[in-house]
Amino acid sequence: GAGVSQSPSNKVTEKGKDVELRCDPISGHTALYWYRQSLGQGLEFLIYFQGNSAPDKSGLPSDRFSAERTGGSVSTLTIQRTQQEDSAVYLCASSSSLASTDTQYFGPGTRLTVL
Amino acid sequence: AQSVTQLGSHVSVSEGALVLLRCNYSSSVPPYLFWYVQYPNQGLQLLLKYTSAATLVKGINGFEAEFKKSETSFHLTKPSAHMSDAAEYFCAVSSTGYSTLTFGKGTMLLVSP
């Protein structure tokens, strides 16, 4: 069956530009998570959605980061005025619910390089 | 608050040897523990998880892990390494009321012939 998909797979941008990263979760999964994987910080949580709602945005590194989810499905992570320290792999995951025991299924990630 | 420590950023074994990847956790509430594997340029794939049922958990590809509360550990083992096991392995923790995963720094497993 279809897994979590992310696009683009790679994105190279110039410092100061805005970027949008897209995540298509597994159909029917109500919970969606964004994580960031970087050499210095490892894997860190950014934000999660239950349906279209994001109750906790405290994991977003700065106010340049925002995310939304529409129709309980696709999610977009937007980074405004990108900086070099934003370079990382952005991973999206989905699960059938927000239960802590539910498996989170990860997409292949978007590798973002900010020049 | 919760955290995960993975001892050893790199572990090298010979094909056919025992694989042991260490994970220790810290959590103020009963934890749920996960091991994920990441192959190059791919996302994370769940190997196994502990959700407070049996303390010895069996996963895919012959891996297993044992939850030891007294040692706050959840080490990953496989009796006999295969070349295809070469990848990066991540231990993660969640807890009741907090479903987001907190990951360790990862351990790269290298398998030599």
PDB file of C-alpha atoms in Angstrom, chain B residues 12 17 33 66:
ATOM      1  CA  SER B  12      31.455  -2.595  13.904  1.00  0.00           C
ATOM      2  CA  ALA B  17      28.591 -12.065  14.873  1.00  0.00           C
ATOM      3  CA  LEU B  33      10.232   2.555  23.541  1.00  0.00           C
ATOM      4  CA  GLU B  66      14.470  -6.338  26.179  1.00  0.00           C
TER       5      GLU B  66
END
